[in-house]
């Protein structure tokens, strides 16, 4: 969830170690968004809609990474 204390603490720990942090979240203003360096936000009316868009974004990102890695 966008308010998960465990996720917020993990983001803080990662940032403290110099790790780039990215989160997938719903509407703007969540605690995880505030801690992440980058946030992919989906301000949709339902959790199911948000999750569907997150799934699509994940596939697009994986495809881009795969193309980049296999191109070399």
Tab-separated table of C-alpha atoms in Angstrom:
chain	number	residue	atom	x	y	z
A	1	UNK	CA	0.000	0.000	0.000
A	2	UNK	CA	1.079	3.591	-0.498
A	3	UNK	CA	1.087	4.073	3.265
A	4	UNK	CA	2.935	0.891	4.273
A	5	UNK	CA	5.411	1.677	7.043
A	6	UNK	CA	7.626	-1.230	5.973
A	7	UNK	CA	7.837	0.036	2.399
A	8	UNK	CA	8.535	3.606	3.550
A	9	UNK	CA	11.347	2.354	5.800
A	10	UNK	CA	12.780	0.223	2.977
A	11	UNK	CA	12.792	3.268	0.678
A	12	UNK	CA	14.596	5.307	3.333
A	13	UNK	CA	17.189	2.556	3.817
A	14	UNK	CA	17.732	2.199	0.072
A	15	UNK	CA	18.142	5.945	-0.392
A	16	UNK	CA	20.621	6.088	2.493
A	17	UNK	CA	22.707	3.509	0.619
A	18	UNK	CA	22.585	5.434	-2.654
A	19	UNK	CA	20.078	3.158	-4.361
A	20	UNK	CA	17.742	4.803	-6.875
A	21	UNK	CA	14.165	4.316	-5.676
A	22	UNK	CA	11.079	4.016	-7.852
A	23	UNK	CA	7.517	3.334	-6.725
A	24	UNK	CA	4.264	2.522	-8.436
A	25	UNK	CA	1.422	4.286	-6.632
A	26	UNK	CA	-2.125	5.501	-7.086
A	27	UNK	CA	-3.135	9.110	-6.560
A	28	UNK	CA	-0.511	11.702	-5.599
A	29	UNK	CA	0.261	12.286	-1.934
A	30	UNK	CA	1.147	8.846	-0.571
A	31	UNK	CA	3.893	8.252	1.972
A	32	UNK	CA	5.836	6.011	-0.426
A	33	UNK	CA	5.704	8.655	-3.141
A	34	UNK	CA	7.204	11.169	-0.716
A	35	UNK	CA	10.177	8.863	-0.005
A	36	UNK	CA	10.883	7.682	-3.561
A	37	UNK	CA	13.061	9.483	-6.046
A	38	UNK	CA	10.694	8.556	-8.873
A	39	UNK	CA	6.995	7.737	-8.695
A	40	UNK	CA	4.794	6.289	-11.409
A	41	UNK	CA	1.359	7.512	-10.375
A	42	UNK	CA	-1.983	6.254	-11.618
A	43	UNK	CA	-4.760	8.486	-10.245
A	44	UNK	CA	-7.615	6.135	-11.142
A	45	UNK	CA	-10.906	5.738	-9.242
A	46	UNK	CA	-10.444	2.080	-8.291
A	47	UNK	CA	-7.648	-0.103	-6.973
A	48	UNK	CA	-8.266	-2.618	-9.762
A	49	UNK	CA	-7.762	0.074	-12.409
A	50	UNK	CA	-4.572	1.264	-10.742
A	51	UNK	CA	-3.216	-2.288	-10.582
A	52	UNK	CA	-4.017	-2.935	-14.251
A	53	UNK	CA	-2.067	0.148	-15.313
A	54	UNK	CA	0.812	-0.784	-12.998
A	55	UNK	CA	0.927	-4.226	-14.595
A	56	UNK	CA	1.070	-2.667	-18.058
A	57	UNK	CA	3.817	-0.250	-16.988
A	58	UNK	CA	5.818	-3.132	-15.549
A	59	UNK	CA	5.632	-5.031	-18.837
A	60	UNK	CA	6.671	-1.947	-20.808
A	61	UNK	CA	9.642	-1.312	-18.516
A	62	UNK	CA	10.739	-4.974	-18.673
A	63	UNK	CA	10.512	-4.903	-22.465
A	64	UNK	CA	12.636	-1.747	-22.638
A	65	UNK	CA	15.274	-3.211	-20.308
A	66	UNK	CA	15.350	-6.491	-22.244
A	67	UNK	CA	15.793	-4.676	-25.559
A	68	UNK	CA	18.610	-2.599	-24.106
A	69	UNK	CA	20.398	-5.592	-22.595
A	70	UNK	CA	20.018	-7.792	-25.668
A	71	UNK	CA	21.138	-5.044	-28.044
A	72	UNK	CA	24.728	-5.288	-26.806
